[in-house]
């Protein structure tokens, strides 16, 4: 009888531990996903701001004159700065594809993407919803979420992921030098970190039950 009571207590305790760990796992994964998604988004924006002019110069100096070895070497260095960027394309103001990775199939821009290419401000497209958010910067360097017409819209939430980021390049001294660089964003690192988090919590759960 006593052993039966002890078994029931142990079983109940184990169940409580599993419920608590399950709730903790959900909370931790949810917070970690939002944290990493925001981090990838912020780094992609900063990366594009810092590299879009360098990519344009590399295109003009090496790709156009067919110095492909130099071009590829420079692009490899740029990719190495941010592993979350899996592809880069260069467009002119008309939306014509000037450069795109060989592994990517060339597709015509949609009317909405053409607007993005011709816009003054950078923009991102959000996964699943397809919502486009333009990122206007004020005098203090703060980003403001807007639509194509400059009206305020909901900013990119931490839980949202972006498909790509288009960053314009405009030469104030030469209107013909008008390009836009599209950065394809990968969330593979997020998946790896989440799987690692789940594994660690599962391991702790087994230790707690043992």
PDB file of C-alpha atoms in Angstrom:
ATOM      1  CA  UNK A   1       0.000   0.000   0.000  1.00  0.00           C
ATOM      2  CA  UNK A   2       2.797   2.364   0.990  1.00  0.00           C
ATOM      3  CA  UNK A   3       4.729   1.513  -2.156  1.00  0.00           C
ATOM      4  CA  UNK A   4       1.630   2.233  -4.219  1.00  0.00           C
ATOM      5  CA  UNK A   5       1.238   5.650  -2.620  1.00  0.00           C
ATOM      6  CA  UNK A   6       4.914   6.421  -3.219  1.00  0.00           C
ATOM      7  CA  UNK A   7       4.579   5.369  -6.849  1.00  0.00           C
ATOM      8  CA  UNK A   8       1.612   7.663  -7.295  1.00  0.00           C
ATOM      9  CA  UNK A   9       3.534  10.550  -5.705  1.00  0.00           C
ATOM     10  CA  UNK A  10       6.529   9.918  -7.959  1.00  0.00           C
ATOM     11  CA  UNK A  11       4.277   9.698 -11.019  1.00  0.00           C
ATOM     12  CA  UNK A  12       2.452  12.894 -10.079  1.00  0.00           C
ATOM     13  CA  UNK A  13       5.727  14.714  -9.431  1.00  0.00           C
ATOM     14  CA  UNK A  14       7.144  13.556 -12.758  1.00  0.00           C
ATOM     15  CA  UNK A  15       3.995  14.747 -14.516  1.00  0.00           C
ATOM     16  CA  UNK A  16       4.228  18.155 -12.854  1.00  0.00           C
ATOM     17  CA  UNK A  17       7.885  18.422 -13.877  1.00  0.00           C
ATOM     18  CA  UNK A  18       7.000  17.543 -17.474  1.00  0.00           C
ATOM     19  CA  UNK A  19       4.193  20.117 -17.556  1.00  0.00           C
ATOM     20  CA  UNK A  20       6.440  22.826 -16.100  1.00  0.00           C
ATOM     21  CA  UNK A  21       9.271  21.960 -18.477  1.00  0.00           C
ATOM     22  CA  UNK A  22       6.858  21.868 -21.411  1.00  0.00           C
ATOM     23  CA  UNK A  23       5.541  25.339 -20.554  1.00  0.00           C
ATOM     24  CA  UNK A  24       9.098  26.601 -20.003  1.00  0.00           C
ATOM     25  CA  UNK A  25      10.237  25.130 -23.304  1.00  0.00           C
ATOM     26  CA  UNK A  26       7.413  26.846 -25.181  1.00  0.00           C
ATOM     27  CA  UNK A  27       8.161  30.186 -23.516  1.00  0.00           C
ATOM     28  CA  UNK A  28      11.919  29.936 -24.068  1.00  0.00           C
ATOM     29  CA  UNK A  29      11.541  28.881 -27.718  1.00  0.00           C
ATOM     30  CA  UNK A  30       9.028  31.658 -28.385  1.00  0.00           C
ATOM     31  CA  UNK A  31      11.280  34.298 -26.830  1.00  0.00           C
ATOM     32  CA  UNK A  32      14.404  32.908 -28.487  1.00  0.00           C
ATOM     33  CA  UNK A  33      12.690  32.852 -31.890  1.00  0.00           C
ATOM     34  CA  UNK A  34      11.631  36.485 -31.548  1.00  0.00           C
ATOM     35  CA  UNK A  35      15.062  37.492 -30.292  1.00  0.00           C
ATOM     36  CA  UNK A  36      16.943  35.771 -33.102  1.00  0.00           C
ATOM     37  CA  UNK A  37      14.481  36.906 -35.785  1.00  0.00           C
ATOM     38  CA  UNK A  38      14.901  40.513 -34.689  1.00  0.00           C
ATOM     39  CA  UNK A  39      18.678  40.064 -34.591  1.00  0.00           C
ATOM     40  CA  UNK A  40      18.775  38.657 -38.145  1.00  0.00           C
ATOM     41  CA  UNK A  41      16.541  41.484 -39.392  1.00  0.00           C
ATOM     42  CA  UNK A  42      18.612  44.213 -37.711  1.00  0.00           C
ATOM     43  CA  UNK A  43      21.904  42.767 -38.918  1.00  0.00           C
ATOM     44  CA  UNK A  44      20.566  42.403 -42.470  1.00  0.00           C
ATOM     45  CA  UNK A  45      19.550  46.079 -42.552  1.00  0.00           C
ATOM     46  CA  UNK A  46      22.913  47.215 -41.170  1.00  0.00           C
ATOM     47  CA  UNK A  47      24.762  44.879 -43.532  1.00  0.00           C
ATOM     48  CA  UNK A  48      22.896  46.210 -46.568  1.00  0.00           C
ATOM     49  CA  UNK A  49      23.538  49.792 -45.518  1.00  0.00           C
ATOM     50  CA  UNK A  50      27.263  49.110 -45.204  1.00  0.00           C
ATOM     51  CA  UNK A  51      27.765  46.959 -48.315  1.00  0.00           C
ATOM     52  CA  UNK A  52      25.350  48.086 -51.051  1.00  0.00           C
ATOM     53  CA  UNK A  53      27.732  50.752 -52.368  1.00  0.00           C
ATOM     54  CA  UNK A  54      30.634  48.288 -52.243  1.00  0.00           C
ATOM     55  CA  UNK A  55      28.620  45.774 -54.261  1.00  0.00           C
ATOM     56  CA  UNK A  56      27.761  48.412 -56.869  1.00  0.00           C
ATOM     57  CA  UNK A  57      31.426  49.393 -57.188  1.00  0.00           C
ATOM     58  CA  UNK A  58      32.393  45.741 -57.531  1.00  0.00           C
ATOM     59  CA  UNK A  59      29.760  45.288 -60.229  1.00  0.00           C
ATOM     60  CA  UNK A  60      30.973  48.310 -62.216  1.00  0.00           C
ATOM     61  CA  UNK A  61      34.698  47.678 -61.717  1.00  0.00           C
ATOM     62  CA  UNK A  62      34.838  43.915 -62.149  1.00  0.00           C
ATOM     63  CA  UNK A  63      31.599  42.360 -63.401  1.00  0.00           C
ATOM     64  CA  UNK A  64      30.983  44.754 -66.295  1.00  0.00           C
ATOM     65  CA  UNK A  65      34.534  44.435 -67.721  1.00  0.00           C
ATOM     66  CA  UNK A  66      34.263  40.656 -67.141  1.00  0.00           C
ATOM     67  CA  UNK A  67      36.990  40.468 -64.497  1.00  0.00           C
ATOM     68  CA  UNK A  68      35.011  37.654 -62.902  1.00  0.00           C
ATOM     69  CA  UNK A  69      37.825  36.282 -60.719  1.00  0.00           C
ATOM     70  CA  UNK A  70      38.159  39.643 -58.974  1.00  0.00           C
ATOM     71  CA  UNK A  71      34.398  40.039 -58.811  1.00  0.00           C
ATOM     72  CA  UNK A  72      33.810  36.625 -57.242  1.00  0.00           C
ATOM     73  CA  UNK A  73      36.637  37.118 -54.751  1.00  0.00           C
ATOM     74  CA  UNK A  74      35.150  40.416 -53.614  1.00  0.00           C
ATOM     75  CA  UNK A  75      31.657  38.922 -53.361  1.00  0.00           C
ATOM     76  CA  UNK A  76      33.005  36.011 -51.309  1.00  0.00           C
ATOM     77  CA  UNK A  77      34.479  38.499 -48.841  1.00  0.00           C
ATOM     78  CA  UNK A  78      31.175  40.352 -48.647  1.00  0.00           C
ATOM     79  CA  UNK A  79      29.171  37.164 -48.066  1.00  0.00           C
ATOM     80  CA  UNK A  80      31.606  36.213 -45.320  1.00  0.00           C
ATOM     81  CA  UNK A  81      30.564  39.288 -43.340  1.00  0.00           C
ATOM     82  CA  UNK A  82      27.022  38.021 -42.809  1.00  0.00           C
ATOM     83  CA  UNK A  83      26.185  34.288 -43.058  1.00  0.00           C
ATOM     84  CA  UNK A  84      22.451  35.072 -42.984  1.00  0.00           C
ATOM     85  CA  UNK A  85      22.643  36.574 -46.492  1.00  0.00           C
ATOM     86  CA  UNK A  86      22.306  33.768 -49.031  1.00  0.00           C
ATOM     87  CA  UNK A  87      21.975  35.695 -52.263  1.00  0.00           C
ATOM     88  CA  UNK A  88      22.561  39.099 -53.850  1.00  0.00           C
ATOM     89  CA  UNK A  89      21.140  40.642 -57.019  1.00  0.00           C
ATOM     90  CA  UNK A  90      21.771  43.985 -58.692  1.00  0.00           C
ATOM     91  CA  UNK A  91      19.114  45.864 -60.689  1.00  0.00           C
ATOM     92  CA  UNK A  92      19.125  49.082 -62.655  1.00  0.00           C
ATOM     93  CA  UNK A  93      16.423  51.709 -62.234  1.00  0.00           C
ATOM     94  CA  UNK A  94      14.281  50.080 -64.938  1.00  0.00           C
ATOM     95  CA  UNK A  95      14.221  46.857 -62.938  1.00  0.00           C
ATOM     96  CA  UNK A  96      16.486  44.967 -65.328  1.00  0.00           C
ATOM     97  CA  UNK A  97      18.616  42.275 -63.682  1.00  0.00           C
ATOM     98  CA  UNK A  98      22.270  43.243 -64.065  1.00  0.00           C
ATOM     99  CA  UNK A  99      23.712  40.567 -61.801  1.00  0.00           C
ATOM    100  CA  UNK A 100      22.280  37.542 -60.053  1.00  0.00           C
ATOM    101  CA  UNK A 101      23.883  34.434 -58.632  1.00  0.00           C
ATOM    102  CA  UNK A 102      24.139  31.638 -61.176  1.00  0.00           C
ATOM    103  CA  UNK A 103      22.337  29.266 -58.791  1.00  0.00           C
ATOM    104  CA  UNK A 104      19.259  31.483 -58.827  1.00  0.00           C
ATOM    105  CA  UNK A 105      16.724  31.426 -61.646  1.00  0.00           C
ATOM    106  CA  UNK A 106      16.203  34.860 -63.150  1.00  0.00           C
ATOM    107  CA  UNK A 107      12.640  36.057 -62.852  1.00  0.00           C
ATOM    108  CA  UNK A 108      10.886  39.238 -63.887  1.00  0.00           C
ATOM    109  CA  UNK A 109      10.147  41.696 -61.105  1.00  0.00           C
ATOM    110  CA  UNK A 110       6.550  42.080 -60.023  1.00  0.00           C
ATOM    111  CA  UNK A 111       5.070  45.611 -60.247  1.00  0.00           C
ATOM    112  CA  UNK A 112       5.409  45.901 -56.473  1.00  0.00           C
ATOM    113  CA  UNK A 113       9.070  44.867 -56.543  1.00  0.00           C
ATOM    114  CA  UNK A 114       9.717  47.328 -59.380  1.00  0.00           C
ATOM    115  CA  UNK A 115       8.349  50.036 -57.086  1.00  0.00           C
ATOM    116  CA  UNK A 116      10.791  48.875 -54.446  1.00  0.00           C
ATOM    117  CA  UNK A 117      13.704  48.993 -56.890  1.00  0.00           C
ATOM    118  CA  UNK A 118      12.785  52.537 -57.958  1.00  0.00           C
ATOM    119  CA  UNK A 119      12.104  53.798 -54.444  1.00  0.00           C
ATOM    120  CA  UNK A 120      14.401  56.155 -52.555  1.00  0.00           C
ATOM    121  CA  UNK A 121      14.245  54.174 -49.315  1.00  0.00           C
ATOM    122  CA  UNK A 122      15.190  50.536 -48.628  1.00  0.00           C
ATOM    123  CA  UNK A 123      12.393  48.032 -48.126  1.00  0.00           C
ATOM    124  CA  UNK A 124      11.780  44.512 -46.872  1.00  0.00           C
ATOM    125  CA  UNK A 125       9.240  41.867 -47.803  1.00  0.00           C
ATOM    126  CA  UNK A 126       7.831  39.817 -44.936  1.00  0.00           C
ATOM    127  CA  UNK A 127       7.483  36.057 -45.286  1.00  0.00           C
ATOM    128  CA  UNK A 128       4.021  34.449 -45.497  1.00  0.00           C
ATOM    129  CA  UNK A 129       2.076  37.723 -45.545  1.00  0.00           C
ATOM    130  CA  UNK A 130       4.105  39.240 -48.404  1.00  0.00           C
ATOM    131  CA  UNK A 131       3.740  42.640 -46.743  1.00  0.00           C
ATOM    132  CA  UNK A 132       6.279  45.235 -47.896  1.00  0.00           C
ATOM    133  CA  UNK A 133       7.662  47.709 -45.388  1.00  0.00           C
ATOM    134  CA  UNK A 134       9.811  50.683 -46.385  1.00  0.00           C
ATOM    135  CA  UNK A 135      12.470  51.770 -43.916  1.00  0.00           C
ATOM    136  CA  UNK A 136      12.840  55.529 -43.786  1.00  0.00           C
ATOM    137  CA  UNK A 137      15.630  56.987 -41.655  1.00  0.00           C
ATOM    138  CA  UNK A 138      15.251  60.260 -39.781  1.00  0.00           C
ATOM    139  CA  UNK A 139      17.974  62.771 -38.970  1.00  0.00           C
ATOM    140  CA  UNK A 140      18.964  60.862 -35.840  1.00  0.00           C
ATOM    141  CA  UNK A 141      19.346  57.576 -37.686  1.00  0.00           C
ATOM    142  CA  UNK A 142      16.135  55.995 -36.388  1.00  0.00           C
ATOM    143  CA  UNK A 143      14.126  53.815 -38.774  1.00  0.00           C
ATOM    144  CA  UNK A 144      10.465  54.536 -39.473  1.00  0.00           C
ATOM    145  CA  UNK A 145       8.195  51.937 -41.055  1.00  0.00           C
ATOM    146  CA  UNK A 146       6.265  53.346 -44.027  1.00  0.00           C
ATOM    147  CA  UNK A 147       4.523  52.345 -47.232  1.00  0.00           C
ATOM    148  CA  UNK A 148       5.519  53.368 -50.762  1.00  0.00           C
ATOM    149  CA  UNK A 149       3.787  56.743 -50.306  1.00  0.00           C
ATOM    150  CA  UNK A 150       5.609  57.473 -47.060  1.00  0.00           C
ATOM    151  CA  UNK A 151       2.662  56.876 -44.727  1.00  0.00           C
ATOM    152  CA  UNK A 152       3.239  55.159 -41.406  1.00  0.00           C
ATOM    153  CA  UNK A 153       2.576  51.411 -41.293  1.00  0.00           C
ATOM    154  CA  UNK A 154       3.077  48.705 -38.713  1.00  0.00           C
ATOM    155  CA  UNK A 155       6.788  48.027 -38.233  1.00  0.00           C
ATOM    156  CA  UNK A 156       8.317  44.586 -38.665  1.00  0.00           C
ATOM    157  CA  UNK A 157       7.440  42.625 -35.531  1.00  0.00           C
ATOM    158  CA  UNK A 158      10.029  40.513 -33.733  1.00  0.00           C
ATOM    159  CA  UNK A 159       8.055  37.375 -34.567  1.00  0.00           C
ATOM    160  CA  UNK A 160       8.076  38.160 -38.306  1.00  0.00           C
ATOM    161  CA  UNK A 161      10.750  37.038 -40.753  1.00  0.00           C
ATOM    162  CA  UNK A 162      11.746  38.792 -43.949  1.00  0.00           C
ATOM    163  CA  UNK A 163      12.291  37.220 -47.363  1.00  0.00           C
ATOM    164  CA  UNK A 164      14.542  39.907 -48.759  1.00  0.00           C
ATOM    165  CA  UNK A 165      15.761  43.461 -48.451  1.00  0.00           C
ATOM    166  CA  UNK A 166      16.158  45.872 -51.370  1.00  0.00           C
ATOM    167  CA  UNK A 167      18.588  48.730 -50.829  1.00  0.00           C
ATOM    168  CA  UNK A 168      18.842  51.568 -53.395  1.00  0.00           C
ATOM    169  CA  UNK A 169      22.031  53.229 -54.574  1.00  0.00           C
ATOM    170  CA  UNK A 170      21.748  56.700 -56.109  1.00  0.00           C
ATOM    171  CA  UNK A 171      24.709  58.768 -57.283  1.00  0.00           C
ATOM    172  CA  UNK A 172      23.779  62.425 -56.662  1.00  0.00           C
ATOM    173  CA  UNK A 173      26.334  63.510 -59.273  1.00  0.00           C
ATOM    174  CA  UNK A 174      25.258  61.061 -61.976  1.00  0.00           C
ATOM    175  CA  UNK A 175      21.600  60.149 -62.321  1.00  0.00           C
ATOM    176  CA  UNK A 176      22.515  57.280 -64.649  1.00  0.00           C
ATOM    177  CA  UNK A 177      24.213  55.505 -61.736  1.00  0.00           C
ATOM    178  CA  UNK A 178      20.966  54.353 -60.161  1.00  0.00           C
ATOM    179  CA  UNK A 179      20.962  50.799 -58.893  1.00  0.00           C
ATOM    180  CA  UNK A 180      19.262  48.676 -56.279  1.00  0.00           C
ATOM    181  CA  UNK A 181      20.760  45.703 -54.498  1.00  0.00           C
ATOM    182  CA  UNK A 182      18.530  42.881 -53.301  1.00  0.00           C
ATOM    183  CA  UNK A 183      19.662  40.731 -50.387  1.00  0.00           C
ATOM    184  CA  UNK A 184      18.065  37.315 -49.903  1.00  0.00           C
ATOM    185  CA  UNK A 185      17.827  36.536 -46.182  1.00  0.00           C
ATOM    186  CA  UNK A 186      18.184  33.066 -44.667  1.00  0.00           C
ATOM    187  CA  UNK A 187      16.940  31.953 -41.245  1.00  0.00           C
ATOM    188  CA  UNK A 188      18.887  28.684 -41.200  1.00  0.00           C
ATOM    189  CA  UNK A 189      20.895  29.890 -38.203  1.00  0.00           C
ATOM    190  CA  UNK A 190      17.671  30.483 -36.293  1.00  0.00           C
ATOM    191  CA  UNK A 191      16.551  26.890 -36.873  1.00  0.00           C
ATOM    192  CA  UNK A 192      19.897  25.562 -35.687  1.00  0.00           C
ATOM    193  CA  UNK A 193      19.804  27.668 -32.509  1.00  0.00           C
ATOM    194  CA  UNK A 194      16.240  26.614 -31.752  1.00  0.00           C
ATOM    195  CA  UNK A 195      17.082  22.926 -32.219  1.00  0.00           C
ATOM    196  CA  UNK A 196      20.033  23.370 -29.860  1.00  0.00           C
ATOM    197  CA  UNK A 197      17.781  25.034 -27.287  1.00  0.00           C
ATOM    198  CA  UNK A 198      15.205  22.224 -27.505  1.00  0.00           C
ATOM    199  CA  UNK A 199      17.949  19.614 -27.099  1.00  0.00           C
ATOM    200  CA  UNK A 200      19.349  21.339 -24.001  1.00  0.00           C
ATOM    201  CA  UNK A 201      15.926  21.625 -22.376  1.00  0.00           C
ATOM    202  CA  UNK A 202      15.128  17.996 -23.210  1.00  0.00           C
ATOM    203  CA  UNK A 203      18.411  16.920 -21.649  1.00  0.00           C
ATOM    204  CA  UNK A 204      17.637  18.860 -18.478  1.00  0.00           C
ATOM    205  CA  UNK A 205      14.158  17.308 -18.413  1.00  0.00           C
ATOM    206  CA  UNK A 206      15.637  13.813 -18.491  1.00  0.00           C
ATOM    207  CA  UNK A 207      17.997  14.717 -15.639  1.00  0.00           C
ATOM    208  CA  UNK A 208      15.106  16.093 -13.627  1.00  0.00           C
ATOM    209  CA  UNK A 209      13.004  12.970 -14.066  1.00  0.00           C
ATOM    210  CA  UNK A 210      15.853  10.507 -13.535  1.00  0.00           C
TER     211      UNK A 210
END
